[in-house]
Coordinates of C-alpha atoms in Angstrom, one line a residue:
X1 CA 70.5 -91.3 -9.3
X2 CA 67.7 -92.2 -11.5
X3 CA 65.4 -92.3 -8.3
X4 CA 67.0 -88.6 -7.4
X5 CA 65.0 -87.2 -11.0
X6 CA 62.5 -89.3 -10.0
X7 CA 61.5 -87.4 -6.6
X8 CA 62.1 -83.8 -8.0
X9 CA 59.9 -84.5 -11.4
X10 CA 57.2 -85.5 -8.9
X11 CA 57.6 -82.6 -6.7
X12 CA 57.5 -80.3 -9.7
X13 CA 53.9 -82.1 -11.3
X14 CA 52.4 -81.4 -8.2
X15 CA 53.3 -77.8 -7.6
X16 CA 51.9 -77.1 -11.5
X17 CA 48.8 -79.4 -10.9
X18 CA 47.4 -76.8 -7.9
X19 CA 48.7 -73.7 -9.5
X20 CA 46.4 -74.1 -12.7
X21 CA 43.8 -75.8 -10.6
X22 CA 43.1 -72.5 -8.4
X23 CA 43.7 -69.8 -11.6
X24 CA 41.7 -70.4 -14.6
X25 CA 43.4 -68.5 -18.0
X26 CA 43.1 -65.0 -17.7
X27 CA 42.6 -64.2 -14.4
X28 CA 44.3 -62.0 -11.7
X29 CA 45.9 -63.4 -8.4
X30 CA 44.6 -62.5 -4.8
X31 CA 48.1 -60.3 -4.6
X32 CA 47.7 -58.7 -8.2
X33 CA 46.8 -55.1 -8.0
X34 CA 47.4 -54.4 -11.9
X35 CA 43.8 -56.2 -12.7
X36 CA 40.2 -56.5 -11.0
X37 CA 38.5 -54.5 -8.7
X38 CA 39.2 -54.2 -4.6
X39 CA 36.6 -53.8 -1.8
X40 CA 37.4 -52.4 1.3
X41 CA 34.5 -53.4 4.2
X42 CA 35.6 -51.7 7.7
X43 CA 33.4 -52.3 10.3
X44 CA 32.9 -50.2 13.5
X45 CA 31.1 -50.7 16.5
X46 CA 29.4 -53.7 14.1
X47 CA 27.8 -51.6 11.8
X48 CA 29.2 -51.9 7.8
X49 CA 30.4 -49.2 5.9
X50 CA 29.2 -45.8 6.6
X51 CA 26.0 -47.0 8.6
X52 CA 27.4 -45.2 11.4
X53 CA 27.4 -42.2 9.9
X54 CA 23.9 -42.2 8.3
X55 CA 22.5 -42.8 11.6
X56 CA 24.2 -39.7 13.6
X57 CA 22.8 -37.9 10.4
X58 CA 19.1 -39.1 10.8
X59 CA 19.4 -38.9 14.6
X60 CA 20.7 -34.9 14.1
X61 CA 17.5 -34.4 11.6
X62 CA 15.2 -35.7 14.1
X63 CA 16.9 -33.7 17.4
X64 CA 16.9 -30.6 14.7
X65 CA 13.0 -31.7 14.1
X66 CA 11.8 -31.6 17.6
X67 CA 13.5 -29.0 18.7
X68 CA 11.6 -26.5 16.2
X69 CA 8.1 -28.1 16.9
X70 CA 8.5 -28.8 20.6
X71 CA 11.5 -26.8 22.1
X72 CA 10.7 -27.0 25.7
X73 CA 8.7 -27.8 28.4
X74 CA 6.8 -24.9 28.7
X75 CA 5.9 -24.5 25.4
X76 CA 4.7 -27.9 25.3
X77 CA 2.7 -27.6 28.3
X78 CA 0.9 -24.1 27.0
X79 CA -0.7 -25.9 24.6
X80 CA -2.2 -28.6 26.4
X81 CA -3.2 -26.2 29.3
X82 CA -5.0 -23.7 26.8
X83 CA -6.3 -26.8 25.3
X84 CA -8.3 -27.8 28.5
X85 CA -9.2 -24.2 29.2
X86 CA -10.6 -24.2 25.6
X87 CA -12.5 -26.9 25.8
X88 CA -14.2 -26.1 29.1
X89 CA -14.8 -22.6 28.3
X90 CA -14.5 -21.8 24.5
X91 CA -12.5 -20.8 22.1
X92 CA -11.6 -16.7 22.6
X93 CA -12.9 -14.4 20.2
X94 CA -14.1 -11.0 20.1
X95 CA -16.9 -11.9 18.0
X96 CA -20.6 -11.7 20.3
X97 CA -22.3 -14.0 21.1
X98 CA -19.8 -16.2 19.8
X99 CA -18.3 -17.5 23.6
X100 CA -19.7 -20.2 25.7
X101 CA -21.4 -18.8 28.4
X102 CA -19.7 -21.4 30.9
X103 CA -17.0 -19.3 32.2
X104 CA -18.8 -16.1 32.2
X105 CA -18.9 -15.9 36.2
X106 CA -16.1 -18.6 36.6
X107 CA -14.2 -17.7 39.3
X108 CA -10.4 -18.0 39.0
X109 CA -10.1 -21.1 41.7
X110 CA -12.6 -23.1 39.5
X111 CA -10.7 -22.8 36.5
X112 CA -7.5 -24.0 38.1
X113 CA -9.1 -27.1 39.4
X114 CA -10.4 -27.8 36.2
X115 CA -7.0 -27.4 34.0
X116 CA -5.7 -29.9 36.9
X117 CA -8.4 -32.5 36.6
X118 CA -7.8 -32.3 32.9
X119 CA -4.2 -32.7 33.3
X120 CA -4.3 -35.6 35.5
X121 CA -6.3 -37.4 33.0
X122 CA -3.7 -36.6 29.5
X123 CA -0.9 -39.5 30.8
X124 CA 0.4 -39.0 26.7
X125 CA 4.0 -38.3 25.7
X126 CA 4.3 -35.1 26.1
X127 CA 7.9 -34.5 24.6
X128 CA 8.6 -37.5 22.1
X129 CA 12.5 -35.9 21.8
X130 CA 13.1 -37.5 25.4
X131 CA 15.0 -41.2 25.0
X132 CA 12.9 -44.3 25.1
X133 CA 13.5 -45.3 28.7
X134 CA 11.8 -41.7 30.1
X135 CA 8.9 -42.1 27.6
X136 CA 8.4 -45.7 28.6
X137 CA 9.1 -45.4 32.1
X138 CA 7.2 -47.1 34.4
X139 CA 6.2 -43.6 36.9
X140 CA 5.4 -41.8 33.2
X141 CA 7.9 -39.3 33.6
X142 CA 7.5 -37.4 30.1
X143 CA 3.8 -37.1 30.4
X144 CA 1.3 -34.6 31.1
X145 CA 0.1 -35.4 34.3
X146 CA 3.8 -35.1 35.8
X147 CA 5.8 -32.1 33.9
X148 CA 2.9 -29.5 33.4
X149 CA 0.9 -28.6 36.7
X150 CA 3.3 -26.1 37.7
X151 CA 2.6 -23.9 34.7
X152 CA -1.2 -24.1 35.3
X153 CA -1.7 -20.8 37.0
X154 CA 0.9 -19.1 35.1
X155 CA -1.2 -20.0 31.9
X156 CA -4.3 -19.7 33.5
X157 CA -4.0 -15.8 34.5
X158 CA -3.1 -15.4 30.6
X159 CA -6.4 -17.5 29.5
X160 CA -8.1 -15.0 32.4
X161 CA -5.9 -12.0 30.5
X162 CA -7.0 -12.4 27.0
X163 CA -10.4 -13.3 27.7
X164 CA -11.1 -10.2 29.2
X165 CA -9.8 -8.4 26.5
X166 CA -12.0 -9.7 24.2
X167 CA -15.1 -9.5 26.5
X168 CA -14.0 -5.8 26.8
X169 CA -13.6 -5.9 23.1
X170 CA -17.1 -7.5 22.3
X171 CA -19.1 -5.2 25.1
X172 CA -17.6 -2.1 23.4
X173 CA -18.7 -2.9 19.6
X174 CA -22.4 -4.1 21.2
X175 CA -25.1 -2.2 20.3
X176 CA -25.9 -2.1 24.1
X177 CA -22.7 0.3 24.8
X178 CA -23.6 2.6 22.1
X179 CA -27.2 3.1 23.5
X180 CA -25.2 3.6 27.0
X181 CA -22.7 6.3 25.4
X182 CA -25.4 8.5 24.4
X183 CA -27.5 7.8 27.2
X184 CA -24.1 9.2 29.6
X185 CA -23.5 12.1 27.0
X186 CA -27.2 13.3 27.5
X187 CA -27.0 12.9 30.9
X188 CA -23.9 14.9 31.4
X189 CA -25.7 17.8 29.8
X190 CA -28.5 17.7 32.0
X191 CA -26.1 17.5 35.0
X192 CA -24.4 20.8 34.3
X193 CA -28.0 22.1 33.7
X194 CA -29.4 21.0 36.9
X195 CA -26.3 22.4 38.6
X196 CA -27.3 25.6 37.4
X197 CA -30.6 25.9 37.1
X198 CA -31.2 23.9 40.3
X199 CA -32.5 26.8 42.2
X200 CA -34.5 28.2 39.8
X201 CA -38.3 27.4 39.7
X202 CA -39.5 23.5 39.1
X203 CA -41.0 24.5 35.7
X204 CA -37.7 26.6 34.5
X205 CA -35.8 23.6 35.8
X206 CA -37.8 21.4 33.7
X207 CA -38.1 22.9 31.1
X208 CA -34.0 23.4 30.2
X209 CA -34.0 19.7 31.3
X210 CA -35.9 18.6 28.6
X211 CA -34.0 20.7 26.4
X212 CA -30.9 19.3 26.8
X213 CA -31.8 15.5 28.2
X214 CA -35.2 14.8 26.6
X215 CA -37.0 12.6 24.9
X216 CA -36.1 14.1 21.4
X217 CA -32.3 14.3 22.6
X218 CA -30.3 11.2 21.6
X219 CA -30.0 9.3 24.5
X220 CA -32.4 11.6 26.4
X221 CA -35.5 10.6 27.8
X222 CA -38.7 12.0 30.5
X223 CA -37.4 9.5 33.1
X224 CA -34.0 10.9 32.8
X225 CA -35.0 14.5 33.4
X226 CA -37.5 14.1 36.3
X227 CA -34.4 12.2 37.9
X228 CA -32.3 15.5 37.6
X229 CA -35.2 18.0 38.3
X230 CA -36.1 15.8 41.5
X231 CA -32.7 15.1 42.9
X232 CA -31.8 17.2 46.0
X233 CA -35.6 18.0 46.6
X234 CA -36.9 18.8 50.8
X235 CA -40.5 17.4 49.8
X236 CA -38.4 13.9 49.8
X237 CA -40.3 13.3 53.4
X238 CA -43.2 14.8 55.6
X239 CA -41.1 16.7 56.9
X240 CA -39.8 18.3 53.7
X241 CA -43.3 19.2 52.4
X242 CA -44.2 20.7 56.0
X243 CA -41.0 22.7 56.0
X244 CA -42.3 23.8 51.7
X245 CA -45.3 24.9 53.0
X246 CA -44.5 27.1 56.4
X247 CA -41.8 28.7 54.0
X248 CA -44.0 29.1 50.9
X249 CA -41.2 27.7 48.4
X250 CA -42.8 24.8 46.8
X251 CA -38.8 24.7 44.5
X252 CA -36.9 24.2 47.9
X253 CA -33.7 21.8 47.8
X254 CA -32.0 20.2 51.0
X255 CA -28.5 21.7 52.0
X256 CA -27.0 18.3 50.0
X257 CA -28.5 18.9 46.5
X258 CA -25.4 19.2 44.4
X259 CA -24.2 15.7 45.8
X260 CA -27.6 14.5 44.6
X261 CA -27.6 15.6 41.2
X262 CA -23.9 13.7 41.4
X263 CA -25.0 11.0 42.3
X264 CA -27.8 10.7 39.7
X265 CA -24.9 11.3 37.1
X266 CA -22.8 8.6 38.7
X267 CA -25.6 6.0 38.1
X268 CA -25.7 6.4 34.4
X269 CA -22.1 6.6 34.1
X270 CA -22.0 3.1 36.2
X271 CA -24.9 1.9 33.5
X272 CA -22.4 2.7 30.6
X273 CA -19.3 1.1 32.4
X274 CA -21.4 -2.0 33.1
X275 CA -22.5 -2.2 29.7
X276 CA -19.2 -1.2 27.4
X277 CA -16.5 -3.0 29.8
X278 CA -15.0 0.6 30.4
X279 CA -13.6 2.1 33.6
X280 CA -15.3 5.6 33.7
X281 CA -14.4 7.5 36.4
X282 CA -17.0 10.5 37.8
X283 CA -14.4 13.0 39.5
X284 CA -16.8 15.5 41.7
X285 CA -15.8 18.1 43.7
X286 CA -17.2 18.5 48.0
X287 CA -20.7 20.9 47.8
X288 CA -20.6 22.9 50.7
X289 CA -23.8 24.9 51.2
X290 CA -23.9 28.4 52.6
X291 CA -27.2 27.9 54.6
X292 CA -25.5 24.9 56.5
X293 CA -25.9 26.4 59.6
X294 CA -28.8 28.6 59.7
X295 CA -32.1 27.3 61.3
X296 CA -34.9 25.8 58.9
X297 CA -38.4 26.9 57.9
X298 CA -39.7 24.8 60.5
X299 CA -37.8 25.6 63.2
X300 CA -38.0 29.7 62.8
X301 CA -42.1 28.6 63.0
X302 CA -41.5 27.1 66.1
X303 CA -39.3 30.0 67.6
X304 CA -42.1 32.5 66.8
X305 CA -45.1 30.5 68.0
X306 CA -42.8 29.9 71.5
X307 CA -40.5 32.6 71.5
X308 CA -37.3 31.1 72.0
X309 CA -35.0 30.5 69.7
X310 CA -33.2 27.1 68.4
X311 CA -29.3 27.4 68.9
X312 CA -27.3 27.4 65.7
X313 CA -24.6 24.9 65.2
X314 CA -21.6 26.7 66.1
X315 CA -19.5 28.4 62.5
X316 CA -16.7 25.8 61.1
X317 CA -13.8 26.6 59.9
X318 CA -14.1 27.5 56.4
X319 CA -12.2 25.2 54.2
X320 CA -9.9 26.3 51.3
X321 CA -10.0 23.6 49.1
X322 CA -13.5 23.1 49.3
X323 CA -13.5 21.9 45.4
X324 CA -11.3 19.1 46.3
X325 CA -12.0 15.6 45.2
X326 CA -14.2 13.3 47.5
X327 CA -12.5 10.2 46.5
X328 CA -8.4 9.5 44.9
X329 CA -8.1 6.4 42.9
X330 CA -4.9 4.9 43.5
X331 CA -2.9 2.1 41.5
X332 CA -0.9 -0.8 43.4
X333 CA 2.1 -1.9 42.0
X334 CA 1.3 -5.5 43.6
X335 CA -1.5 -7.9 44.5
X336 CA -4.1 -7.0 46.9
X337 CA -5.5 -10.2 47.7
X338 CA -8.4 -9.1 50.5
X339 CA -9.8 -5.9 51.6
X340 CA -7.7 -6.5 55.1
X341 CA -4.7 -5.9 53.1
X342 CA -5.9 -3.1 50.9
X343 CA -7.0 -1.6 54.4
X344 CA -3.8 -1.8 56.0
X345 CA -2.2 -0.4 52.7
X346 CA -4.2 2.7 52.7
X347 CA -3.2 3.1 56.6
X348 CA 0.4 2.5 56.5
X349 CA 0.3 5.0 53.2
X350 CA -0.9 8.2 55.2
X351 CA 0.3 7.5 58.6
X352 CA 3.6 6.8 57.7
X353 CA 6.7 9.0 55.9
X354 CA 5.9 9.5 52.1
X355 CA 9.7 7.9 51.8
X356 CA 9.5 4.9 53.7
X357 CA 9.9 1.8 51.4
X358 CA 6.1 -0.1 50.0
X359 CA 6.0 -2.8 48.1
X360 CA 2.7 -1.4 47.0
X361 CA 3.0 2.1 46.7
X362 CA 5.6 4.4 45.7
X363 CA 6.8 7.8 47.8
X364 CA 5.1 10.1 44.8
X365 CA 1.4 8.1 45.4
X366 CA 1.7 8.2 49.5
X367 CA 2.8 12.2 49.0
X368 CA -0.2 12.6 47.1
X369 CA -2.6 10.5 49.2
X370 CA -1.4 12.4 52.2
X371 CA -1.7 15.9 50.4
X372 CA -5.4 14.7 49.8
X373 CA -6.2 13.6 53.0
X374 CA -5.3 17.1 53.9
X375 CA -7.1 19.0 51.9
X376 CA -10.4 16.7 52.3
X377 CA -10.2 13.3 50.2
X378 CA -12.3 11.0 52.2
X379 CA -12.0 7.7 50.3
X380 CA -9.3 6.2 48.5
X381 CA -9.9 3.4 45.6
X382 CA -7.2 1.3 45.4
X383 CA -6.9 -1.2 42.0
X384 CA -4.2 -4.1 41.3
X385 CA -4.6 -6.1 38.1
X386 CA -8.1 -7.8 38.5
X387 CA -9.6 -5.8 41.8
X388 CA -10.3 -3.1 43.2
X389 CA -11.2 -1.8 46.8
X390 CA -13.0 1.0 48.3
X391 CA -11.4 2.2 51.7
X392 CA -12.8 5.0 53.5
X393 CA -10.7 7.1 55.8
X394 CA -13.0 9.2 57.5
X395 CA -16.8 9.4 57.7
X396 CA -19.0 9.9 54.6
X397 CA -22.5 11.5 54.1
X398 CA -25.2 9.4 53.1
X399 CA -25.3 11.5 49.4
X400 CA -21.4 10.4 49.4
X401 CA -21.9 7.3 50.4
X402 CA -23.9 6.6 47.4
X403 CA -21.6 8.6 45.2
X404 CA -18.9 6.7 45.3
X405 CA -20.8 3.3 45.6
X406 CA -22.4 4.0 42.6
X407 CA -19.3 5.2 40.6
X408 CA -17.7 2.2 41.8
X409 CA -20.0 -0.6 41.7
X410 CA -17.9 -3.3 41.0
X411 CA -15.4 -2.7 43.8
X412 CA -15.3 -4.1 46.9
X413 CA -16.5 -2.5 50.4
X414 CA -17.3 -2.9 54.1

């Protein structure tokens, strides 16, 4: 019995013994909620408390970020294009003299190889949004060099676009196209002078020349009026002063005179476009002459001293719209890249009905162009965005020849 207390005595000391050994006085048990303080620590995916969470936060701010800076590829791609274009050419401004004179009389093909040579060289990141297996890819797939030569002419006729704007800006501001303007605005009086005075005597002539074009006129001067007062004049040739003197009319003009005061007009009006960047268009009317067909000084001399007469050039046809235009300038709604094409345009425009589909043309412009033809158009000048083309439908005098190739100087010809 005694050996009975003895075992459950023992049991009981060493129950108490661990009890106080692992709770000091005043403390709370593991499973006691009433005192202390619990932490929770879940973990997910390995990451401790709300780490998961911050990082889809920063990762949204940087996403957010780089899309505002750098949304796309093209946008991206601008800027280093220009950047090369810039660099090679200078900065555009419309301030003068303020351009590098590099790309002055670049053509369009030498650009474009440059902004690829340039490209080929920039192997940076060129969108730092991608992951970092594309921007550390072994072929450099988020670079320059890969992603952005297919915008290079796309952003190289926009360089071309705004760089000729703000030549065109610059030229008209110079003190160069102000001289031209009043030069053109003292010519254009002495053109409607010589027009009506231009069978009057050579000092009459003159004399409202210098009037209205001289060298107290704004923009006038003497070379400008002996240009008029000598345009259109027989005594040209030997044969003009023999034909002066056997008629006794020293102020004699050829049949073609009014063509040849146009034509002097047309130069200074070229002079002005050259200088200010402008498009100035001379519109002049077909001068037909009355004494077209009768026989000269010279050769009613040599009927008398022979007796026989020189046959007349049989009467034409008297036209009805003899004040019709010369030339029609016409506007293509796509490129014209040669003058082969331009030519075939022009062709394909009058020969064939005005509503027969063109990607160039529409049926109102080949109705007109026809209805010119008509009534006496001999050239047409045909114009896309950067050229333009000068394609003759039937044969031209030498005065309109020059007429138009003046006017139209910077258009191309056969």
């Amino acid at each position: 019995m005694k050996n009975i207390f003895f075992a459950f005595g023992l049991i009981g000391a060493v129950i108490g013994v661990s009890d106080s050994y692992a709770l000091s006085a005043g403390t709370v048990g593991a499973t006691d909620t009433s005192r202390g303080v619990s932490v929770y620590t879940p973990t997910t995916n390995g990451q401790r408390g709300n780490q998961g969470l911050a990082n889809a936060y920063k990762q949204n701010q940087r996403n957010t970020y780089y899309m505002v800076t750098q949304p796309d590829v093209d946008s991206a791609c601008r800027e280093k294009i220009y950047k090369c274009l810039s660099d090679y050419c200078g900065d555009v401004t419309v301030v003068p003299g303020q351009r590098s004179s590099r790309c002055q009389y670049a053509t369009e093909s030498e650009l474009y190889n440059y902004a690829l040579l340039c490209l080929q060289k920039d192997t940076s990141v060129l969108l730092p949004q991608y992951n970092t297996n594309t921007r550390t890819g072994a072929r450099g797939l988020n670079t320059a060099a890969r992603l952005c030569p297919s915008y290079v002419q796309q952003e190289l006729m926009s360089y071309l676009s705004m760089s000729n704007m703000a030549d065109q800006l610059s030229k008209s501001h110079s003190d160069l196209c102000l001289q031209r303007r009043q030069e053109l605005e003292a010519a254009m009086s002495c053109h409607s002078v010589a027009l009506a005075y231009g069978n009057e005597t050579a000092s009459m002539l003159t004399t409202q020349l210098t009037d209205y074009c001289g060298a107290g006129v704004p923009g006038g001067s003497a070379e400008m009026v002996t240009r008029f007062a000598n345009a259109g004049n027989v005594g040209a040739n030997i044969w003009g002063w023999a034909e002066k003197i056997v008629s006794l009319d020293l102020n004699k003009k050829g049949s073609d005179w009014q063509a040849a005061v146009d034509a002097v007009l047309a130069g200074y009006t070229n002079r002005m476009n050259l200088a200010c960047g402008d498009n100035m268009q001379l519109n002049t009317v077909s001068h037909t002459s009355g004494a077209a067909n009768q026989p000269t000084a010279l050769q009613t001399a040599a009927a008398l001293a022979i007796g026989v007469a020189f046959p007349t050039n049989p009467v034409e046809a008297e036209n009805p719209y003899e004040n019709w235009s010369v030339y029609m300038d016409v506007q293509s709604r796509s490129e014209l890249w040669d003058y082969d094409t331009a030519y075939q345009v022009i062709q394909a425009a009058l020969t064939n009905p005005a509503t027969t589909q063109n990607a160039f043309l529409t049926s109102a412009q080949m109705d007109n162009m026809q209805t010119a033809y008509k009534r006496g158009t001999k050239a047409f000048i045909i114009r896309d965005s950067a050229r333009c083309y000068i394609i003759p439908v039937t044969t031209l005098t030498k005065q309109e020849t020059s007429l138009i190739a003046q006017s139209f100087a910077n258009c191309i010809s056969k």
